[in-house]
Amino acid sequence: MNYLELFKKNLVSIPNKVAVRSYNQEITYSDLDKHSDGLCFKMQKLCKAKKPVVAILGDGSVNHFKAIMACIKLGYCFINIDINWPKEYIKRLYEELNINLLLYQSKYNNKIYENVKSICLDNINYIGKYEIDCSKSKLLYIIPTSGTTGIYKLVMKKENALIRSFYQMKKVVPIMFDGVAQQNASLSFAFGLDQTLIMLVAGKTICVNKKYKYVDIKYIYKDIDSNKADTVLWPAAILKLLSKQPNLCEGMPECIKSIVVGGEPLVISADLIFELRNRDITLYNNYGCTEIGTLFFSAVDINLLNIEKYNRIPVGSNVLPGFEMSILDTDMKKVNKGELYVSDDKFFNHYVNTMDNKEKFINFIETDNKVLFRTEDIIEYIGGNYYIVGRTNNCINIRGYRVSIEHVERVISKVISGEDCCIIVITNQYLENNMVCFYSNINFSEIELRKVLKGILPDYMVPSKLIKINKIVYSPNGKIDRNKMKKLYESMSITSDSCQEDLRLRIRNKIAQMTGKKMCAEDDKISFCELGLDSLGFTDFICRVEYDEDIAIKEEMILSGKINTIDSLVEYIKREKHEEIF
């Protein structure tokens, strides 16, 4: 069966079940089918290209899902555009992909696509039955990915790869096929969109969080509880936040039975492990490659001793049915720790040859009459589980030694109790490499951390500089943005004696460290959102300010919008402490 045929099965078996609940709206499978038909007619009239690429400027609303279904019905390849992406990047996407049609919601500014025909998604009506042609759709959608570089690349996702994942999960992941799921992962990236499309044809109701300017974790809980969602799809950032701030686990809805995270190396705190155990919540780790799809999707054995020993949660113990994988060393011999290769010659998705992607990223190696896909992920098999160790392309030479940056980061992360850390490489005038490590544990000074590291790492593996900051900068798909971290190191002054004494400068410095942007006095009147603090980042920022300044900021001051700039925050702290700050 193809995707539309799977969707049509739901129209027969569960036509009146809610398919999507979002922004105080909901739509049944039957109505989603009918109203996407109405959009199909409009799209066909405007778009005459044989193989069009459609941009969808949406945010997970009911109309967004109508647009996705209409594209699939017509066999039009689509790409979800996040309005928060840099405008220059969006313009480049339009030029490189030759976008023929824009589907947008009226609250978004579509002027960036002045020369492209467009349809407002807020004006969709059912205008008759559209006959589904189940033979059209081969290439479904395009997904941005950045790997560990922070540079966007684009992958063209094939329908047969998605359908294969559907049947694989049907065998081993029953939570994806019944009940209600709360979707917190972005629909602009593979983890969020792939799983959402699978759940849509699996008969699971999908709920999308309401969008708040500043989102407290309590509001995420509120949405989950109101939807009675048994499954939540959370990016790693949410689990990291809960690990850092265990008190935020209070109020976690009882309806949550499963948490699904997206496959990356992840250390969670003992407090969070016990919390999940006590609530009988199962943690699932979804690991895969954008080029292939999901490889592992399995429940994590939340064993505190193993996590302490291996310093990370596993991706799973068994690969999904239909895959053959091997862990190989540089001589192509099987080992317990090495690079992961996957045997699969039918379902590969393909990179788009964009301006940022001139080289060939898919690397096939012929061996034993099989075609192997090289993931460039270093995997270790220990105690019946597979763990992500790092990336093969992130090794450097230091004083004649080959050093894995991720290995050093993993050791440091364990020392600082699972807090974020990021290593960047600086080359001096003699072309010698040096490691600079940013870390986010407020309980370790640079001197203390260096002393511990020298006791467990060879001298050449201890970073030349250790810099404490409040938050590591991540790319939109949740991976460390090493380019921004490097620019942060090169462009900004980390601390000074005056910064330590001046509240306003300390707050500017926190935001600079969290966003990678150099701050100035003019920024004091700009909203935190415009300065680059996303929802979780803002929550983390407020927690850090409360800790560092020894103050409890009243929740109503934040939710009412009265504290939304550096100026307003400084004035609030000054007033609450009853003392002159300046």
Coordinates of C-alpha atoms in Angstrom, one line a residue:
M1 CA 0.0 0.0 0.0
N2 CA 1.0 3.6 -0.5
Y3 CA 0.4 6.5 1.8
L4 CA -3.0 7.5 0.4
E5 CA -4.3 4.0 0.5
L6 CA -3.4 3.7 4.2
F7 CA -5.2 7.0 4.8
K8 CA -8.3 5.8 3.0
K9 CA -8.5 2.8 5.3
N10 CA -9.1 5.3 8.2
L11 CA -11.9 6.9 6.2
V12 CA -13.6 3.5 6.2
S13 CA -12.8 2.3 9.8
I14 CA -12.6 5.6 11.8
P15 CA -14.1 8.4 9.7
N16 CA -15.4 10.4 12.7
K17 CA -12.3 10.0 14.9
V18 CA -10.4 13.2 15.5
A19 CA -7.3 13.2 13.4
V20 CA -5.8 16.5 14.5
R21 CA -6.5 18.8 17.4
S22 CA -4.7 22.1 17.3
Y23 CA -5.2 25.8 18.4
N24 CA -8.6 25.1 19.9
Q25 CA -9.7 23.5 16.6
E26 CA -10.1 19.8 15.7
I27 CA -10.8 17.9 12.5
T28 CA -11.9 14.3 11.9
Y29 CA -10.4 12.0 9.3
S30 CA -13.4 12.4 7.1
D31 CA -13.4 16.2 7.2
L32 CA -9.6 16.3 6.7
D33 CA -10.2 14.3 3.5
K34 CA -13.0 16.5 2.3
H35 CA -11.4 19.9 3.0
S36 CA -8.0 18.9 1.6
D37 CA -10.0 18.1 -1.6
G38 CA -11.1 21.7 -1.7
L39 CA -7.5 22.9 -1.5
C40 CA -6.6 20.4 -4.3
F41 CA -8.9 22.1 -6.8
K42 CA -7.3 25.5 -6.0
M43 CA -3.8 24.2 -6.3
Q44 CA -4.4 22.5 -9.6
K45 CA -5.8 25.7 -11.1
L46 CA -2.7 27.8 -10.0
C47 CA 0.1 25.3 -10.5
K48 CA 0.7 24.0 -14.0
A49 CA 4.3 22.6 -13.4
K50 CA 4.7 18.9 -14.0
K51 CA 6.8 18.3 -10.8
P52 CA 6.1 21.3 -8.6
V53 CA 7.6 22.0 -5.2
V54 CA 5.1 23.6 -2.8
A55 CA 6.2 25.6 0.3
I56 CA 3.9 25.4 3.3
L57 CA 4.2 28.3 5.7
G58 CA 2.4 26.8 8.7
D59 CA 2.8 26.0 12.4
G60 CA 1.0 22.7 12.9
S61 CA -2.6 24.1 12.7
V62 CA -5.5 22.2 11.2
N63 CA -5.1 24.1 8.0
H64 CA -1.4 23.1 7.9
F65 CA -2.5 19.4 7.9
K66 CA -5.0 20.1 5.2
A67 CA -2.2 21.5 3.1
I68 CA 0.0 18.5 3.7
M69 CA -2.8 16.1 2.7
A70 CA -3.6 18.1 -0.5
C71 CA 0.1 18.0 -1.6
I72 CA 0.2 14.2 -1.0
K73 CA -3.0 13.7 -3.0
L74 CA -1.8 15.7 -5.9
G75 CA 1.7 14.2 -5.9
Y76 CA 3.2 17.6 -5.2
C77 CA 6.5 17.6 -3.2
F78 CA 6.3 20.0 -0.3
I79 CA 8.6 21.6 2.2
N80 CA 7.5 23.0 5.6
I81 CA 8.9 26.4 6.2
D82 CA 9.4 27.7 9.7
I83 CA 8.7 31.4 9.9
N84 CA 11.5 31.8 12.4
W85 CA 14.2 30.6 10.0
P86 CA 16.5 33.4 8.8
K87 CA 14.9 35.3 5.9
E88 CA 17.9 34.9 3.7
Y89 CA 17.8 31.2 4.1
I90 CA 14.1 31.0 3.2
K91 CA 14.8 33.2 0.1
R92 CA 17.6 30.8 -0.9
L93 CA 15.3 27.8 -0.5
Y94 CA 12.8 29.5 -2.8
E95 CA 15.4 30.1 -5.5
E96 CA 17.2 26.7 -5.2
L97 CA 14.1 24.5 -5.1
N98 CA 12.3 26.6 -7.7
I99 CA 9.2 26.8 -5.5
N100 CA 6.1 27.0 -7.6
L101 CA 3.4 27.6 -5.1
L102 CA 3.1 29.0 -1.5
L103 CA 0.4 27.8 1.0
Y104 CA 0.3 30.2 3.9
Q105 CA -1.8 31.4 6.8
S106 CA -2.9 35.0 6.9
K107 CA -1.1 35.9 10.1
Y108 CA 2.3 35.2 8.4
N109 CA 4.0 37.6 6.0
N110 CA 4.3 36.1 2.6
K111 CA 6.0 39.0 0.9
I112 CA 9.2 37.0 0.8
Y113 CA 7.6 35.0 -2.1
E114 CA 6.5 38.0 -4.2
N115 CA 7.0 36.2 -7.5
V116 CA 5.3 32.9 -6.5
K117 CA 1.6 32.1 -6.7
S118 CA 0.1 31.6 -3.3
I119 CA -3.1 30.4 -1.5
C120 CA -4.2 31.5 1.9
L121 CA -5.0 28.5 4.0
D122 CA -7.6 30.3 6.1
N123 CA -10.0 30.3 3.1
I124 CA -10.4 26.6 2.3
N125 CA -13.9 25.2 1.6
Y126 CA -15.1 21.8 0.6
I127 CA -16.3 22.1 -3.0
G128 CA -16.9 18.5 -4.1
K129 CA -15.3 15.1 -4.0
Y130 CA -11.8 14.9 -5.4
E131 CA -10.8 11.5 -6.7
I132 CA -7.6 10.3 -5.2
D133 CA -5.0 9.1 -7.6
C134 CA -2.9 6.7 -5.6
S135 CA -0.2 6.3 -8.2
K136 CA 1.1 9.9 -8.3
S137 CA 3.1 10.5 -5.2
K138 CA 6.7 9.1 -5.3
L139 CA 8.7 12.0 -3.7
L140 CA 6.7 13.2 -0.7
Y141 CA 8.6 16.1 0.9
I142 CA 11.9 17.9 1.5
I143 CA 13.5 18.1 4.9
P144 CA 16.3 20.4 6.1
T145 CA 19.1 18.8 8.1
S146 CA 22.3 20.2 9.5
G147 CA 24.2 17.3 11.1
T148 CA 26.8 18.6 13.5
T149 CA 27.9 21.5 11.2
G150 CA 25.1 23.9 11.8
I151 CA 24.8 24.4 8.0
Y152 CA 21.5 23.5 6.4
K153 CA 21.3 20.8 3.8
L154 CA 18.2 19.4 2.2
V155 CA 17.1 15.8 1.9
M156 CA 14.3 14.6 -0.5
K157 CA 12.1 12.1 1.3
K158 CA 10.7 9.2 -0.7
E159 CA 7.2 7.7 -0.1
N160 CA 8.5 4.1 0.0
A161 CA 10.9 5.0 2.8
L162 CA 8.1 6.4 4.9
I163 CA 5.8 3.5 4.2
R164 CA 8.5 1.1 5.2
S165 CA 8.9 2.9 8.5
F166 CA 5.2 2.6 9.0
Y167 CA 5.2 -1.2 8.7
Q168 CA 8.4 -1.5 10.8
M169 CA 6.8 0.4 13.6
K170 CA 3.5 -1.4 13.4
K171 CA 5.4 -4.6 14.3
V172 CA 7.4 -3.2 17.3
V173 CA 6.0 0.2 18.4
P174 CA 2.3 -0.2 19.3
I175 CA 2.2 3.2 21.1
M176 CA 2.3 4.9 17.6
F177 CA -1.0 3.2 16.5
D178 CA -3.6 4.1 19.1
G179 CA -4.6 6.8 21.6
V180 CA -3.5 10.5 21.6
A181 CA -0.1 12.0 20.9
Q182 CA 1.1 15.5 21.8
Q183 CA 3.4 16.8 19.1
N184 CA 6.1 19.1 20.5
A185 CA 8.8 18.2 18.0
S186 CA 9.1 20.5 15.0
L187 CA 7.2 19.6 11.8
S188 CA 10.0 21.3 9.8
F189 CA 12.5 18.5 10.5
A190 CA 12.6 14.7 10.0
F191 CA 11.9 13.5 13.5
G192 CA 8.7 15.6 13.9
L193 CA 7.3 15.2 10.4
D194 CA 8.1 11.6 9.8
Q195 CA 6.5 10.4 13.0
T196 CA 3.5 12.7 12.6
L197 CA 2.7 11.4 9.1
I198 CA 3.0 7.8 10.4
M199 CA 0.7 8.5 13.3
L200 CA -1.8 10.2 11.0
V201 CA -2.3 7.0 8.9
A202 CA -2.0 4.8 12.0
G203 CA -5.2 6.2 13.5
K204 CA -3.6 8.1 16.4
T205 CA -5.0 11.5 17.2
I206 CA -2.3 14.2 16.8
C207 CA -2.4 17.3 19.1
V208 CA -0.2 20.3 18.5
N209 CA 0.7 22.7 21.3
K210 CA -0.7 26.1 21.4
K211 CA 1.9 28.8 20.6
Y212 CA 2.7 31.2 23.4
K213 CA 5.2 34.1 23.2
Y214 CA 6.9 32.7 26.3
V215 CA 6.1 29.1 27.2
D216 CA 6.5 27.8 30.7
I217 CA 6.8 24.0 30.9
K218 CA 3.5 24.2 33.0
Y219 CA 1.7 25.3 29.8
I220 CA 3.1 22.3 27.9
Y221 CA 1.7 20.2 30.7
K222 CA -1.6 22.0 30.6
D223 CA -2.0 21.2 26.9
I224 CA -1.1 17.6 27.4
D225 CA -3.5 17.2 30.2
S226 CA -6.4 18.9 28.4
N227 CA -5.9 16.5 25.4
K228 CA -5.4 13.5 27.7
A229 CA -2.3 12.6 25.6
D230 CA -0.8 9.3 26.4
T231 CA 2.3 9.8 24.2
V232 CA 4.4 12.9 23.9
L233 CA 7.0 13.6 21.2
W234 CA 9.6 15.8 22.9
P235 CA 12.9 17.1 21.5
A236 CA 15.9 16.4 23.7
A237 CA 15.9 20.0 24.8
I238 CA 12.8 19.4 27.0
L239 CA 14.4 16.4 28.8
K240 CA 17.6 18.4 29.3
L241 CA 15.6 21.2 30.8
L242 CA 13.8 18.8 33.2
S243 CA 17.1 17.3 34.1
K244 CA 18.5 20.7 35.0
Q245 CA 15.4 21.9 36.8
P246 CA 13.9 18.8 38.6
N247 CA 11.3 21.0 40.3
L248 CA 9.7 21.4 36.8
C249 CA 8.6 17.8 37.0
E250 CA 6.0 18.8 39.5
G251 CA 2.6 18.9 37.8
M252 CA 3.6 16.4 35.0
P253 CA 0.2 15.1 33.8
E254 CA -0.8 11.6 34.9
C255 CA -2.1 10.7 31.4
I256 CA 1.5 10.6 30.0
K257 CA 2.5 6.9 29.5
S258 CA 5.2 7.3 26.9
I259 CA 7.8 9.9 26.0
V260 CA 9.5 9.7 22.6
V261 CA 12.8 11.5 22.0
G262 CA 14.9 11.9 18.9
G263 CA 17.9 9.7 19.0
E264 CA 20.8 11.9 19.9
P265 CA 23.3 11.2 22.7
L266 CA 21.4 12.2 25.8
V267 CA 22.3 12.2 29.5
I268 CA 19.4 12.6 31.9
S269 CA 19.6 13.2 35.6
A270 CA 19.0 10.7 38.4
D271 CA 16.1 12.8 39.6
L272 CA 14.4 12.6 36.2
I273 CA 15.0 8.9 36.0
F274 CA 13.3 8.3 39.3
E275 CA 10.5 10.6 38.4
L276 CA 9.8 8.6 35.2
R277 CA 10.0 5.4 37.1
N278 CA 7.6 6.5 39.8
R279 CA 5.1 7.7 37.2
D280 CA 5.4 4.4 35.2
I281 CA 6.4 6.4 32.1
T282 CA 8.3 4.5 29.3
L283 CA 11.0 6.5 27.5
Y284 CA 11.5 5.6 23.8
N285 CA 14.5 6.7 21.8
N286 CA 14.0 7.2 18.1
Y287 CA 17.3 7.0 16.2
G288 CA 17.8 7.1 12.5
C289 CA 19.3 8.9 9.5
T290 CA 17.5 11.5 7.4
E291 CA 18.7 9.6 4.4
I292 CA 17.2 6.3 5.4
G293 CA 14.6 6.9 8.1
T294 CA 14.2 5.4 11.6
L295 CA 16.7 2.6 12.4
F296 CA 16.0 2.1 16.1
F297 CA 12.7 2.9 17.9
S298 CA 12.7 1.1 21.2
A299 CA 11.9 1.5 24.9
V300 CA 14.9 2.5 27.0
D301 CA 15.8 0.4 30.0
I302 CA 16.0 3.3 32.4
N303 CA 18.7 1.7 34.5
L304 CA 20.5 4.2 36.7
L305 CA 23.6 2.1 37.1
N306 CA 24.0 1.6 33.3
I307 CA 23.4 5.3 32.6
E308 CA 26.0 6.2 35.2
K309 CA 28.5 3.7 33.7
Y310 CA 28.0 4.5 30.1
N311 CA 27.1 8.2 30.6
R312 CA 24.2 8.2 28.1
I313 CA 20.9 6.4 27.3
P314 CA 21.0 3.8 24.6
V315 CA 19.2 4.1 21.2
G316 CA 18.0 0.5 21.5
S317 CA 18.9 -3.2 21.6
N318 CA 17.5 -4.3 18.2
V319 CA 17.4 -2.5 14.8
L320 CA 13.9 -2.3 13.2
P321 CA 12.9 -5.2 11.0
G322 CA 14.2 -5.2 7.5
F323 CA 17.6 -3.5 8.2
E324 CA 21.0 -5.1 8.4
M325 CA 23.6 -3.1 10.2
S326 CA 27.3 -3.5 10.9
I327 CA 29.7 -1.7 13.2
L328 CA 33.0 -1.6 11.3
D329 CA 36.5 -0.3 11.9
T330 CA 38.6 1.5 9.3
D331 CA 39.6 -1.9 7.8
M332 CA 35.9 -2.8 7.4
K333 CA 36.1 -5.4 10.1
K334 CA 33.3 -6.0 12.6
V335 CA 33.9 -4.5 16.0
N336 CA 31.9 -3.5 19.1
K337 CA 32.8 0.2 18.7
G338 CA 33.2 1.8 15.4
E339 CA 31.3 3.4 12.5
L340 CA 27.7 2.3 11.8
Y341 CA 26.9 1.0 8.3
V342 CA 23.4 0.0 7.1
S343 CA 22.6 -2.4 4.3
D344 CA 19.7 -1.0 2.2
D345 CA 19.6 -0.4 -1.5
K346 CA 16.0 0.4 -2.2
F347 CA 14.8 3.2 0.1
F348 CA 17.6 5.8 0.2
N349 CA 16.4 9.4 0.2
H350 CA 18.6 11.9 -1.6
Y351 CA 20.3 15.1 -0.8
V352 CA 19.3 18.2 -2.9
N353 CA 22.4 19.8 -4.5
T354 CA 22.1 23.2 -2.9
M355 CA 24.5 26.1 -2.5
D356 CA 25.5 24.7 0.9
N357 CA 25.8 21.2 -0.3
K358 CA 28.1 20.8 -3.4
E359 CA 29.7 17.6 -2.3
K360 CA 28.2 14.1 -2.4
F361 CA 27.0 13.2 1.0
I362 CA 25.7 9.7 0.4
N363 CA 28.6 7.3 0.5
F364 CA 28.1 3.7 -0.7
I365 CA 30.7 1.0 -0.2
E366 CA 30.5 -2.3 -2.1
T367 CA 31.4 -5.2 0.1
D368 CA 30.2 -8.9 0.2
N369 CA 27.8 -8.2 -2.7
K370 CA 25.9 -5.7 -0.5
V371 CA 25.5 -1.9 -0.7
L372 CA 26.3 -0.3 2.6
F373 CA 25.3 3.2 3.6
R374 CA 27.8 4.9 5.7
T375 CA 26.1 6.8 8.5
E376 CA 29.3 8.5 9.9
D377 CA 28.0 7.8 13.4
I378 CA 30.3 6.1 15.9
I379 CA 28.3 3.4 17.7
E380 CA 29.3 1.3 20.7
Y381 CA 27.6 -2.1 21.6
I382 CA 27.7 -2.7 25.3
G383 CA 25.7 -4.9 27.6
G384 CA 23.1 -5.7 24.9
N385 CA 22.5 -2.1 23.9
Y386 CA 23.7 0.3 21.2
Y387 CA 25.0 3.7 22.2
I388 CA 25.9 6.7 20.1
V389 CA 29.4 7.8 20.8
G390 CA 30.0 10.6 18.3
R391 CA 30.7 11.3 14.7
T392 CA 33.6 10.1 12.5
N393 CA 34.0 13.5 10.9
N394 CA 34.6 15.4 14.1
C395 CA 38.1 14.2 15.0
I396 CA 41.1 16.5 15.1
N397 CA 44.8 16.2 15.5
I398 CA 46.4 17.6 18.7
R399 CA 50.1 17.2 19.2
G400 CA 50.2 14.2 16.9
Y401 CA 47.2 12.5 18.6
R402 CA 43.9 11.9 16.9
V403 CA 41.2 13.1 19.3
S404 CA 37.4 12.7 19.0
I405 CA 35.7 15.9 20.1
E406 CA 32.5 14.0 21.0
H407 CA 34.5 11.6 23.3
V408 CA 36.0 14.6 25.2
E409 CA 32.5 16.2 25.4
R410 CA 31.0 13.0 26.7
V411 CA 33.6 12.7 29.5
I412 CA 33.1 16.4 30.4
S413 CA 29.3 15.9 30.4
K414 CA 29.6 13.1 32.8
V415 CA 31.8 15.1 35.1
I416 CA 29.3 18.0 35.2
S417 CA 26.3 15.7 35.8
G418 CA 25.0 15.6 32.3
E419 CA 24.9 19.4 31.7
D420 CA 25.5 20.7 28.2
C421 CA 29.0 21.2 26.9
C422 CA 30.5 22.0 23.5
I423 CA 34.0 22.0 22.2
I424 CA 35.2 24.2 19.4
V425 CA 38.6 24.0 17.7
I426 CA 40.8 27.1 17.4
T427 CA 43.9 27.0 15.2
N428 CA 46.8 29.3 16.1
Q429 CA 49.3 31.1 13.8
Y430 CA 51.5 27.9 13.8
L431 CA 48.5 25.8 12.5
E432 CA 48.3 24.0 15.9
N433 CA 44.8 22.9 17.0
N434 CA 43.5 23.8 20.5
M435 CA 40.2 22.9 22.1
V436 CA 38.0 25.4 23.8
C437 CA 35.1 24.0 25.8
F438 CA 31.9 25.8 26.8
Y439 CA 30.0 24.2 29.6
S440 CA 26.8 25.0 31.5
N441 CA 27.2 23.7 35.0
I442 CA 26.9 26.5 37.5
N443 CA 28.5 24.5 40.3
F444 CA 31.9 24.0 38.6
S445 CA 34.5 26.8 38.3
E446 CA 37.0 26.5 35.5
I447 CA 39.8 25.7 38.0
E448 CA 37.7 22.9 39.7
L449 CA 36.7 21.4 36.4
R450 CA 40.2 21.5 35.0
K451 CA 41.5 19.8 38.1
V452 CA 39.0 16.9 37.7
L453 CA 39.7 16.5 34.0
K454 CA 43.4 16.3 34.5
G455 CA 42.8 13.3 36.7
I456 CA 40.8 11.3 34.2
L457 CA 42.0 12.5 30.7
P458 CA 45.5 12.6 29.1
D459 CA 46.9 16.1 29.2
Y460 CA 46.5 16.6 25.4
M461 CA 42.8 15.8 25.7
V462 CA 42.1 18.5 28.3
P463 CA 40.8 21.6 26.5
S464 CA 43.1 24.6 26.6
K465 CA 40.2 26.8 27.7
L466 CA 37.1 26.0 29.8
I467 CA 34.4 28.7 29.7
K468 CA 31.3 28.6 31.8
I469 CA 28.1 29.9 30.0
N470 CA 24.4 29.6 30.6
K471 CA 23.4 27.7 27.5
I472 CA 24.9 26.0 24.5
V473 CA 23.7 27.3 21.2
Y474 CA 21.8 24.7 19.1
S475 CA 20.6 24.7 15.5
P476 CA 16.8 24.5 15.0
N477 CA 16.9 20.7 14.8
G478 CA 18.3 20.4 18.2
K479 CA 22.0 19.7 17.5
I480 CA 25.0 21.7 18.7
D481 CA 25.6 24.6 16.3
R482 CA 29.4 24.6 16.3
N483 CA 29.7 27.5 13.9
K484 CA 27.7 29.8 16.1
M485 CA 29.7 28.7 19.2
K486 CA 32.9 29.5 17.3
K487 CA 31.6 32.9 16.3
L488 CA 30.5 33.5 19.9
Y489 CA 34.1 32.7 21.1
E490 CA 35.6 34.9 18.5
S491 CA 33.3 37.9 18.8
M492 CA 32.3 38.4 22.4
S493 CA 34.0 39.2 25.6
I494 CA 33.1 36.4 28.0
T495 CA 33.4 38.2 31.4
S496 CA 35.1 41.1 33.0
D497 CA 35.3 42.5 36.6
S498 CA 32.7 45.2 35.8
C499 CA 30.3 42.6 34.3
Q500 CA 30.5 40.7 37.6
E501 CA 29.4 43.8 39.4
D502 CA 26.8 45.2 37.1
L503 CA 23.4 43.5 36.9
R504 CA 22.5 45.0 33.5
L505 CA 25.7 43.7 31.9
R506 CA 25.3 40.3 33.6
I507 CA 21.9 39.9 32.0
R508 CA 23.1 41.1 28.6
N509 CA 26.0 38.6 28.9
K510 CA 23.6 35.8 29.7
I511 CA 21.6 36.4 26.6
A512 CA 24.7 36.8 24.5
Q513 CA 26.0 33.4 25.7
M514 CA 22.6 31.7 25.1
T515 CA 21.9 33.2 21.7
G516 CA 25.4 33.7 20.2
K517 CA 24.6 37.4 19.5
K518 CA 26.7 40.3 20.7
M519 CA 24.6 42.5 22.9
C520 CA 24.7 46.3 23.2
A521 CA 22.8 49.0 25.1
E522 CA 20.2 49.4 22.3
D523 CA 19.1 45.8 22.9
D524 CA 17.9 46.6 26.4
K525 CA 14.5 47.7 25.1
I526 CA 14.0 44.9 22.6
S527 CA 11.8 41.9 23.6
F528 CA 13.5 38.7 24.7
C529 CA 11.7 36.9 21.9
E530 CA 13.2 39.3 19.3
L531 CA 16.6 38.8 20.9
G532 CA 16.5 35.1 20.0
L533 CA 15.3 33.4 23.2
D534 CA 12.8 30.7 22.2
S535 CA 10.3 29.3 24.6
L536 CA 12.4 26.8 26.4
G537 CA 15.4 29.1 26.2
F538 CA 13.4 31.8 28.0
T539 CA 12.3 29.4 30.7
D540 CA 16.0 28.4 31.2
F541 CA 17.1 32.0 31.2
I542 CA 14.6 33.0 33.9
C543 CA 15.7 30.0 36.1
R544 CA 19.3 31.1 35.7
V545 CA 18.6 34.7 36.6
E546 CA 16.7 33.6 39.7
Y547 CA 19.6 31.4 40.8
D548 CA 22.4 33.9 40.1
E549 CA 20.6 36.9 41.5
D550 CA 18.9 35.1 44.4
I551 CA 15.4 36.2 43.6
A552 CA 12.1 34.6 42.8
I553 CA 10.4 36.3 39.9
K554 CA 6.6 36.2 40.1
E555 CA 5.1 34.1 37.4
E556 CA 2.3 36.6 36.7
M557 CA 4.9 39.2 35.9
I558 CA 6.2 37.0 33.1
L559 CA 2.9 35.7 31.8
S560 CA 1.3 39.2 31.7
G561 CA 4.2 40.4 29.5
K562 CA 5.3 43.0 32.1
I563 CA 8.8 41.5 32.1
N564 CA 9.7 41.2 28.4
T565 CA 12.9 43.2 28.0
I566 CA 16.2 43.7 29.8
D567 CA 15.1 47.1 31.0
S568 CA 11.9 45.7 32.6
L569 CA 13.8 42.8 34.2
V570 CA 16.4 45.1 35.7
E571 CA 13.8 47.4 37.1
Y572 CA 11.9 44.5 38.6
I573 CA 14.9 43.1 40.3
K574 CA 15.9 46.5 41.5
R575 CA 12.4 47.1 42.9
E576 CA 12.1 43.7 44.6
K577 CA 15.5 44.0 46.3
H578 CA 14.8 47.5 47.4
E579 CA 18.3 48.7 46.6
E580 CA 20.0 50.8 43.9
I581 CA 21.6 48.5 41.3
F582 CA 23.4 51.1 39.2

